[in-house]
Amino acid sequence: MNESPTYVANRDSLLRDLEHYISDHLTEGKKLAILLININHFRQINVVYGYQAADHLLDEFSQRLHKLSRKQDYIARVGNSEFIMVLPEILNEGHVTLAAHKLLSSLDSPFSLNGHKHKISADMGIALFPDHAVDIQSLIQKAELALLTARHSADAYSIYTSKTQNIEVNNWDIEDELRNAQERDEFELYFQPQVDLKTGQLFGAEALIRWKNRDKGYIRPDIFIPVSEQSGQIHSITWWTINAALRLIKDWPVTQPPLKVSVNLSARVLNDPELVSSVRSALSIWGANPEQLTLEVTESALMEDMDTSFITLDELRSFGLNISIDDFGTGYSSMAYFKYIPANELKIDKSFIRYMLDNEMDQHIVKTVIEMAHGFDIKVVAEGIENEATLSSLKRLGCDIAQGFYLARPMPQEDFIQWLEDYQA
Ligand code: G
Ligand code: G
Ligand code: MN
């Protein structure tokens, strides 16, 4: 057990500790569960409330974990906002699900931050010994993968499955298969509608790539995009996406103002010296109006090489393109550079939108971001809207544009055009 709740365990000694711990706690016929728990938006808690309050929250969080644990359980802090729990003597998956629910519901009562009561949320990834791995390193890795899945899903926790495994051990295959994907015409562009919250009118859509491999079926972009970034294939994938988007919008209904299409750019592409000329030539090939095209760049991509990316984005803005900052709030936001960002749109990350109705802090952040963006004449898009109540709340807060499953899921071109027509009618 660690000395102080806010002490971050050293990797090597943690692994050694855990190895000993596991060998001491193996019980015949029983399982052992590894839980990784990450407090959401911890960086924002630091920014909004200060380090002292954030440390205090960590203490309280850790105390709650200890309160719920049995004497044989192991708890340590392994990262800024991440804790590990090891639960021995687990009978089955149902048993660990129960524990996960118990832990998560301990967050239902608010935490005290600078004298204010605030609810926090957390995501959890779970892996089981010996079902998912038998050594500690692989178990942690699998719990991390499950945590990633939880972050991307509406559920607060996720248990590792063999489906995740398939994808992860086959990185090599993915790279090989990606090489053939374009020739075999396996990519498709889906569109998720965006609606203007002030007028109720259609605004445009985000273009999202889908890959249907002939053997493995659909492979999620959050799996193959990172692989393509490592292998360099991201460049040709992006040129494909931009060209497909500009080709397909020609068949969209004509509106006033014209509908926009947003394309995601990865950090690798943002720093590609050919970006500007490639975008220009795609615009001229398809005879597209630059104002119809928005490029989405994540906050963290922008920060990788700030000087170069600001110059590139300025150049793109100068011929009429829109620039949007994607996943806003998940990177290192700083007021100091905000006024220089060459963007005219900002997308609040869906992780803030998801819990904003019953999480005062998220709502506070959303409100602050909207006010700040408007101060710089930047439009705000909220993504991840899953219900009517969230939509109304965002409207009240002055948010400009809405995107989310509540309006529509991403869909293929034909369905999207049908959706547009139904919406207009
Ligand atoms: O559509 P979905 O939620 O599965 O997308 C998962 C992630 O993949 C999102 O972060 C999205 O930005 C990213 N993504 C989708 N399409 C593209 C694309 O064409 N290029 C890049 N770089 N990322 C994409
Ligand atoms: O990282 P990026 O913002 O590009 O991710 C966009 C992805 O978010 C889309 O691929 C889409 O599948 C997903 N998304 C859009 N709306 C919602 C929503 O309401 N709920 C959830 N869980 N995901 C959404
Ligand atoms: Mn996006």
Coordinates of C-alpha atoms and ligand atoms in Angstrom, one line a residue:
M1 CA 0.0 0.0 0.0
N2 CA 1.3 3.5 -0.7
E3 CA 2.3 6.0 2.0
S4 CA 0.3 9.0 0.9
P5 CA -2.8 9.1 -1.3
T6 CA -1.4 11.8 -3.5
Y7 CA 2.0 10.2 -4.0
V8 CA 2.4 8.9 -7.5
A9 CA 3.9 5.4 -7.5
N10 CA 7.2 4.9 -9.3
R11 CA 6.7 2.6 -12.3
D12 CA 9.5 0.1 -11.5
S13 CA 8.7 -0.3 -7.8
L14 CA 5.0 -0.4 -8.6
L15 CA 5.5 -3.3 -11.0
R16 CA 7.7 -5.1 -8.5
D17 CA 5.1 -4.5 -5.7
L18 CA 2.3 -5.7 -7.9
E19 CA 4.2 -8.9 -8.9
H20 CA 4.8 -9.8 -5.3
Y21 CA 1.3 -8.8 -4.4
I22 CA -0.2 -11.0 -7.1
S23 CA 1.9 -14.0 -6.2
D24 CA 0.9 -13.6 -2.6
H25 CA -2.8 -13.3 -3.4
L26 CA -3.4 -16.1 -5.9
T27 CA -6.1 -18.2 -4.6
E28 CA -6.9 -21.5 -6.4
G29 CA -9.9 -21.3 -8.6
K30 CA -10.3 -17.5 -8.1
K31 CA -9.6 -14.6 -10.3
L32 CA -7.9 -11.3 -9.7
A33 CA -9.1 -8.0 -11.2
I34 CA -7.1 -5.0 -12.2
L35 CA -9.0 -1.8 -12.2
L36 CA -7.7 1.5 -13.6
I37 CA -9.7 4.5 -12.6
N38 CA -9.2 7.9 -14.2
I39 CA -10.8 11.1 -12.9
N40 CA -12.2 13.0 -15.8
H41 CA -11.1 16.5 -16.6
F42 CA -8.6 16.5 -13.8
R43 CA -6.5 19.1 -15.7
Q44 CA -9.5 21.5 -15.8
I45 CA -9.9 21.0 -12.0
N46 CA -6.3 22.1 -11.6
V47 CA -6.9 25.1 -13.9
V48 CA -10.2 26.2 -12.4
Y49 CA -9.7 25.5 -8.7
G50 CA -5.9 25.4 -8.3
Y51 CA -3.4 22.7 -7.3
Q52 CA -4.3 22.8 -3.6
A53 CA -7.9 22.1 -4.1
A54 CA -7.1 19.5 -6.7
D55 CA -4.7 17.7 -4.3
H56 CA -7.4 17.8 -1.7
L57 CA -9.8 16.2 -4.1
L58 CA -7.3 13.4 -4.8
D59 CA -7.1 12.8 -1.1
E60 CA -10.8 12.6 -0.7
F61 CA -11.1 10.4 -3.8
S62 CA -8.4 8.0 -2.5
Q63 CA -10.2 7.9 0.9
R64 CA -13.4 6.9 -0.8
L65 CA -11.6 4.1 -2.7
H66 CA -10.1 2.8 0.6
K67 CA -13.4 3.0 2.4
L68 CA -15.0 0.7 -0.2
S69 CA -12.1 -1.7 -0.4
R70 CA -11.6 -4.9 1.5
K71 CA -8.4 -5.4 3.5
Q72 CA -6.8 -7.6 0.9
D73 CA -7.3 -5.0 -1.9
Y74 CA -4.4 -3.0 -3.3
I75 CA -4.7 0.7 -4.2
A76 CA -2.1 3.1 -5.6
R77 CA -2.0 6.3 -7.6
V78 CA -0.3 5.6 -10.9
G79 CA -0.6 8.9 -12.8
N80 CA -1.9 12.5 -12.4
S81 CA -5.5 11.5 -12.3
E82 CA -5.2 7.7 -12.5
F83 CA -5.5 5.1 -9.7
I84 CA -5.0 1.3 -9.9
M85 CA -6.9 -1.1 -7.7
V86 CA -6.2 -4.8 -7.6
L87 CA -9.0 -7.0 -6.2
P88 CA -8.1 -10.6 -5.4
E89 CA -10.5 -13.4 -4.8
I90 CA -12.9 -12.5 -7.5
L91 CA -15.3 -15.2 -8.4
N92 CA -16.5 -14.1 -11.8
E93 CA -17.0 -11.2 -14.1
G94 CA -20.3 -10.3 -12.4
H95 CA -18.4 -10.0 -9.1
V96 CA -16.1 -7.4 -10.6
T97 CA -18.9 -5.6 -12.3
L98 CA -20.5 -5.2 -8.9
A99 CA -17.3 -3.7 -7.5
A100 CA -17.1 -1.3 -10.4
H101 CA -20.6 -0.1 -9.8
K102 CA -20.0 0.3 -6.1
L103 CA -16.9 2.4 -6.8
L104 CA -18.5 4.6 -9.4
S105 CA -21.6 5.2 -7.2
S106 CA -19.3 6.4 -4.5
L107 CA -18.8 9.4 -6.8
D108 CA -22.5 10.3 -6.7
S109 CA -22.0 12.5 -3.7
P110 CA -20.2 15.7 -4.4
F111 CA -16.6 16.5 -3.5
S112 CA -15.6 19.7 -1.8
L113 CA -13.5 22.1 -3.9
N114 CA -12.6 25.4 -2.2
G115 CA -15.7 25.1 -0.1
H116 CA -18.0 24.4 -3.1
K117 CA -19.6 21.1 -3.6
H118 CA -18.8 19.5 -7.0
K119 CA -19.6 16.2 -8.6
I120 CA -16.8 14.5 -10.5
S121 CA -16.9 11.6 -12.9
A122 CA -14.4 8.9 -13.7
D123 CA -13.8 6.2 -16.3
M124 CA -12.7 2.7 -15.4
G125 CA -10.9 0.0 -17.4
I126 CA -10.8 -3.6 -16.1
A127 CA -8.8 -6.7 -16.9
L128 CA -8.9 -10.1 -15.2
F129 CA -6.2 -12.6 -14.2
P130 CA -5.9 -15.2 -15.6
D131 CA -8.6 -14.6 -18.3
H132 CA -6.9 -11.7 -20.1
A133 CA -3.3 -12.1 -19.2
V134 CA -1.1 -13.8 -16.6
D135 CA 1.7 -11.3 -16.1
I136 CA 1.3 -7.9 -14.5
Q137 CA 2.6 -5.8 -17.5
S138 CA 0.1 -7.3 -19.9
L139 CA -2.7 -7.1 -17.4
I140 CA -2.1 -3.4 -16.9
Q141 CA -1.9 -2.9 -20.7
K142 CA -5.2 -4.6 -21.1
A143 CA -6.8 -2.6 -18.4
E144 CA -5.4 0.6 -20.2
L145 CA -7.0 -0.6 -23.4
A146 CA -10.3 -1.1 -21.6
L147 CA -10.0 2.3 -20.1
L148 CA -9.6 3.8 -23.6
T149 CA -12.8 2.0 -24.7
A150 CA -14.6 3.4 -21.6
R151 CA -13.5 6.9 -22.5
H152 CA -14.9 6.6 -26.0
S153 CA -18.2 5.0 -24.9
A154 CA -21.2 6.2 -23.0
D155 CA -20.5 3.7 -20.2
A156 CA -18.2 4.7 -17.4
Y157 CA -16.5 1.4 -17.2
S158 CA -15.4 -1.3 -19.7
I159 CA -14.1 -4.8 -19.2
Y160 CA -11.4 -6.0 -21.6
T161 CA -12.7 -8.3 -24.3
S162 CA -11.1 -10.6 -26.9
K163 CA -12.5 -8.2 -29.5
T164 CA -10.2 -5.5 -28.3
Q165 CA -7.4 -8.1 -28.3
N166 CA -7.9 -9.0 -31.9
I167 CA -7.3 -5.4 -33.0
E168 CA -4.4 -4.8 -30.7
V169 CA -2.3 -7.9 -31.6
N170 CA -2.8 -7.3 -35.3
N171 CA -1.3 -3.9 -35.8
W172 CA 0.9 -5.3 -38.4
D173 CA -2.0 -6.7 -40.4
I174 CA -3.7 -3.4 -40.2
E175 CA -0.7 -1.6 -41.7
D176 CA -0.6 -4.1 -44.5
E177 CA -4.3 -4.0 -45.1
L178 CA -4.3 -0.3 -45.1
R179 CA -2.0 -0.2 -48.1
N180 CA -4.6 -2.0 -50.1
A181 CA -7.6 -0.3 -48.7
Q182 CA -7.7 2.6 -51.2
E183 CA -7.2 0.4 -54.3
R184 CA -10.0 -1.9 -53.1
D185 CA -12.2 1.0 -52.4
E186 CA -12.8 0.0 -48.8
F187 CA -13.0 3.5 -47.4
E188 CA -16.3 5.3 -47.1
L189 CA -17.2 8.8 -45.8
Y190 CA -20.0 9.1 -43.2
F191 CA -21.5 12.5 -42.3
Q192 CA -22.9 13.6 -39.0
P193 CA -25.2 16.6 -39.2
Q194 CA -24.6 19.9 -37.4
V195 CA -27.5 22.3 -36.7
D196 CA -27.4 26.0 -35.9
L197 CA -28.8 26.4 -32.4
K198 CA -29.8 30.0 -32.9
T199 CA -31.9 29.6 -36.0
G200 CA -32.6 25.9 -36.0
Q201 CA -31.3 25.8 -39.5
L202 CA -28.9 23.2 -41.0
F203 CA -25.3 24.2 -40.6
G204 CA -23.3 21.4 -42.2
A205 CA -21.7 18.0 -41.3
E206 CA -18.6 16.5 -39.9
A207 CA -17.0 14.0 -42.3
L208 CA -15.9 10.8 -40.6
I209 CA -14.0 8.0 -42.4
R210 CA -15.2 4.4 -42.2
W211 CA -13.1 1.4 -43.3
K212 CA -14.7 -1.9 -44.1
N213 CA -12.0 -4.5 -44.5
R214 CA -13.0 -7.5 -46.7
D215 CA -12.0 -10.0 -43.9
K216 CA -12.3 -8.2 -40.6
G217 CA -15.3 -6.0 -41.4
Y218 CA -15.5 -2.5 -39.9
I219 CA -12.4 -1.3 -38.2
R220 CA -12.8 1.8 -36.0
P221 CA -10.9 5.0 -36.9
D222 CA -9.5 5.3 -33.4
I223 CA -7.8 2.0 -34.1
F224 CA -6.5 2.5 -37.7
I225 CA -5.8 6.3 -37.7
P226 CA -3.1 6.0 -35.0
V227 CA -1.6 3.1 -37.0
S228 CA -1.6 5.2 -40.2
E229 CA 0.0 8.0 -38.3
Q230 CA 2.9 5.8 -37.4
S231 CA 3.3 4.3 -40.8
G232 CA 2.9 7.6 -42.7
Q233 CA -0.2 6.4 -44.5
I234 CA -2.2 9.2 -42.8
H235 CA -1.2 11.6 -45.6
S236 CA -2.8 9.6 -48.4
I237 CA -5.8 8.8 -46.2
T238 CA -6.4 12.5 -45.6
W239 CA -6.1 13.5 -49.2
W240 CA -8.7 10.8 -49.9
T241 CA -11.0 12.2 -47.2
I242 CA -10.7 15.8 -48.4
N243 CA -11.3 14.9 -52.0
A244 CA -14.2 12.6 -51.2
A245 CA -15.8 15.3 -49.0
L246 CA -15.5 18.0 -51.7
R247 CA -16.9 15.6 -54.3
L248 CA -19.9 14.5 -52.2
I249 CA -21.0 17.9 -51.0
K250 CA -21.8 18.8 -54.7
D251 CA -24.9 16.5 -54.3
W252 CA -26.1 18.1 -51.1
P253 CA -29.2 20.4 -51.3
V254 CA -28.3 24.0 -51.9
T255 CA -29.0 26.2 -48.9
Q256 CA -28.3 29.8 -48.0
P257 CA -25.7 30.0 -46.5
P258 CA -24.2 26.9 -48.1
L259 CA -23.7 23.8 -45.9
K260 CA -20.2 23.3 -44.6
V261 CA -18.2 20.1 -44.4
S262 CA -15.7 19.5 -41.6
V263 CA -12.7 17.2 -42.1
N264 CA -10.4 16.0 -39.3
L265 CA -6.7 16.7 -39.7
S266 CA -4.2 14.7 -37.7
A267 CA -1.1 16.4 -36.2
R268 CA 1.1 14.6 -38.7
V269 CA -0.8 16.2 -41.6
L270 CA -0.9 19.7 -40.0
N271 CA 2.9 19.7 -40.1
D272 CA 3.1 18.4 -43.7
P273 CA 4.6 21.2 -45.9
E274 CA 2.4 20.0 -48.7
L275 CA -0.8 20.6 -46.8
V276 CA -1.6 24.0 -48.2
S277 CA -1.0 23.1 -51.8
S278 CA -2.9 19.8 -51.5
V279 CA -5.9 21.6 -50.1
R280 CA -5.8 24.2 -52.8
S281 CA -5.6 21.7 -55.6
A282 CA -8.5 19.7 -54.1
L283 CA -10.6 22.8 -53.9
S284 CA -9.9 23.7 -57.6
I285 CA -10.4 20.1 -58.8
W286 CA -13.9 20.0 -57.4
G287 CA -14.7 23.7 -58.0
A288 CA -15.5 24.0 -54.3
N289 CA -16.1 27.2 -52.4
P290 CA -13.4 27.4 -49.7
E291 CA -15.9 28.7 -47.3
Q292 CA -17.7 25.4 -47.4
L293 CA -14.6 23.5 -46.1
T294 CA -13.7 23.4 -42.4
L295 CA -10.5 21.7 -41.2
E296 CA -10.6 20.3 -37.6
V297 CA -7.4 20.3 -35.7
T298 CA -7.1 19.1 -32.2
E299 CA -5.7 21.4 -29.5
S300 CA -2.8 19.0 -28.8
A301 CA -1.9 18.9 -32.5
L302 CA -1.8 22.7 -32.6
M303 CA 0.6 22.7 -29.6
E304 CA 3.1 20.2 -31.0
D305 CA 4.7 22.8 -33.2
M306 CA 2.8 26.0 -32.5
D307 CA 4.8 28.4 -34.6
T308 CA 4.6 26.4 -37.8
S309 CA 1.0 25.3 -37.3
F310 CA -0.1 28.9 -36.7
I311 CA 1.5 30.0 -39.9
T312 CA 0.0 27.1 -41.9
L313 CA -3.5 27.8 -40.5
D314 CA -3.2 31.5 -41.1
E315 CA -2.4 30.7 -44.7
L316 CA -5.4 28.4 -45.0
R317 CA -7.7 31.0 -43.4
S318 CA -6.4 33.6 -45.9
F319 CA -8.1 31.9 -48.8
G320 CA -11.4 31.5 -47.1
L321 CA -11.2 28.1 -45.3
N322 CA -12.6 27.6 -41.8
I323 CA -10.4 26.3 -39.0
S324 CA -11.9 24.5 -36.0
I325 CA -10.2 23.5 -32.8
D326 CA -11.4 19.9 -32.1
D327 CA -11.7 18.2 -28.7
F328 CA -11.3 21.5 -27.0
G329 CA -10.6 21.2 -23.3
T330 CA -8.7 18.0 -23.4
G331 CA -5.3 19.6 -24.2
Y332 CA -3.2 22.2 -22.6
S333 CA -5.6 25.2 -22.8
S334 CA -3.9 28.4 -22.0
M335 CA -5.4 31.9 -22.2
A336 CA -1.9 33.2 -23.2
Y337 CA -2.0 31.8 -26.7
F338 CA -5.8 31.7 -27.2
K339 CA -6.0 35.1 -28.8
Y340 CA -3.5 34.1 -31.4
I341 CA -5.1 30.9 -32.5
P342 CA -6.0 31.3 -36.2
A343 CA -9.4 29.6 -35.8
N344 CA -13.0 30.7 -36.3
E345 CA -14.6 27.7 -34.6
L346 CA -14.1 25.7 -31.5
K347 CA -15.6 22.3 -30.6
I348 CA -16.1 21.6 -27.0
D349 CA -15.1 18.0 -26.3
K350 CA -17.9 15.5 -25.9
S351 CA -16.6 14.4 -22.5
F352 CA -17.7 17.8 -21.1
I353 CA -21.1 17.7 -22.8
R354 CA -21.9 14.1 -21.8
Y355 CA -22.1 14.8 -18.0
M356 CA -22.9 18.5 -18.0
L357 CA -26.5 18.1 -16.8
D358 CA -25.6 16.6 -13.5
N359 CA -22.1 17.8 -13.2
E360 CA -21.9 21.4 -12.1
M361 CA -18.2 21.7 -12.9
D362 CA -18.5 20.5 -16.5
Q363 CA -21.4 23.0 -17.0
H364 CA -19.3 25.7 -15.5
I365 CA -16.4 24.9 -17.9
V366 CA -18.8 24.8 -20.9
K367 CA -20.2 28.2 -20.0
T368 CA -16.8 29.7 -19.5
V369 CA -15.5 28.3 -22.8
I370 CA -18.5 29.7 -24.7
E371 CA -18.1 33.1 -23.2
M372 CA -14.4 33.2 -23.8
A373 CA -14.7 32.0 -27.5
H374 CA -17.4 34.6 -28.2
G375 CA -15.0 37.3 -26.8
F376 CA -12.6 36.3 -29.6
D377 CA -15.4 36.1 -32.2
I378 CA -15.1 32.3 -32.4
K379 CA -18.2 30.1 -33.0
V380 CA -18.8 27.2 -30.6
V381 CA -19.8 23.7 -31.6
A382 CA -20.9 21.3 -28.9
E383 CA -20.5 17.7 -29.9
G384 CA -21.7 14.6 -28.1
I385 CA -25.3 15.9 -27.5
E386 CA -27.2 12.8 -26.6
N387 CA -30.5 14.2 -25.3
E388 CA -33.0 17.0 -25.5
A389 CA -32.2 18.4 -22.1
T390 CA -28.5 18.8 -23.0
L391 CA -29.5 20.5 -26.2
S392 CA -31.8 23.0 -24.5
S393 CA -29.2 23.7 -21.8
L394 CA -26.6 24.5 -24.5
K395 CA -29.0 26.8 -26.3
R396 CA -29.5 28.7 -23.1
L397 CA -25.8 29.0 -22.6
G398 CA -25.5 30.6 -26.0
C399 CA -23.7 27.8 -27.8
D400 CA -23.9 28.3 -31.6
I401 CA -23.9 24.8 -33.2
A402 CA -25.0 21.4 -32.1
Q403 CA -23.8 17.9 -33.1
G404 CA -24.6 14.6 -31.5
F405 CA -26.4 11.3 -31.5
Y406 CA -29.6 13.1 -30.3
L407 CA -29.8 14.9 -33.7
A408 CA -28.3 12.0 -35.7
R409 CA -25.5 9.5 -35.8
P410 CA -22.9 9.6 -38.6
M411 CA -24.4 8.1 -41.8
P412 CA -23.5 7.4 -45.4
Q413 CA -24.1 10.0 -48.1
E414 CA -27.5 8.7 -49.3
D415 CA -28.9 8.6 -45.8
F416 CA -27.5 11.9 -45.0
I417 CA -29.2 13.6 -48.0
Q418 CA -32.4 11.9 -47.0
W419 CA -32.0 13.2 -43.4
L420 CA -31.4 16.8 -44.7
E421 CA -34.5 16.6 -46.8
D422 CA -36.6 15.3 -43.9
Y423 CA -35.1 18.0 -41.6
Q424 CA -36.0 20.8 -44.0
A425 CA -39.6 19.5 -44.5
Ligands
G1 O1 -16.4 8.5 -36.1 P1 -15.7 8.1 -34.9 O2 -16.3 8.5 -33.6 O3 -15.5 6.6 -34.8 O4 -14.2 8.7 -34.9 C1 -13.3 8.3 -34.0 C2 -12.1 9.3 -34.2 O5 -11.5 9.2 -35.5 C3 -12.5 10.7 -34.0 O6 -11.5 11.3 -33.1 C4 -12.3 11.3 -35.3 O7 -11.8 12.6 -35.3 C5 -11.3 10.4 -36.0 N1 -11.5 10.5 -37.5 C6 -12.6 10.1 -38.2 N2 -12.4 10.3 -39.5 C7 -11.1 10.8 -39.6 C8 -10.3 11.3 -40.7 O8 -10.8 11.2 -41.9 N3 -9.1 11.7 -40.5 C9 -8.6 11.8 -39.2 N4 -7.3 12.2 -39.0 N5 -9.3 11.4 -38.1 C10 -10.5 10.9 -38.3
G2 O1 -12.6 13.4 -32.0 P1 -13.7 13.9 -32.8 O2 -14.4 15.1 -32.3 O3 -13.4 14.1 -34.3 O4 -14.8 12.7 -32.7 C1 -16.0 12.7 -33.4 C2 -16.7 11.5 -33.1 O5 -17.6 11.6 -32.0 C3 -17.6 11.0 -34.2 O6 -16.9 10.0 -34.9 C4 -18.8 10.4 -33.6 O7 -19.0 9.0 -33.8 C5 -18.6 10.7 -32.1 N1 -19.9 11.3 -31.6 C6 -20.6 12.2 -32.2 N2 -21.7 12.5 -31.5 C7 -21.7 11.7 -30.4 C8 -22.6 11.5 -29.3 O8 -23.6 12.1 -29.2 N3 -22.2 10.6 -28.4 C9 -21.0 9.8 -28.5 N4 -20.8 8.9 -27.6 N5 -20.2 10.0 -29.6 C10 -20.5 10.9 -30.5
MN3 MN -13.7 15.9 -35.1

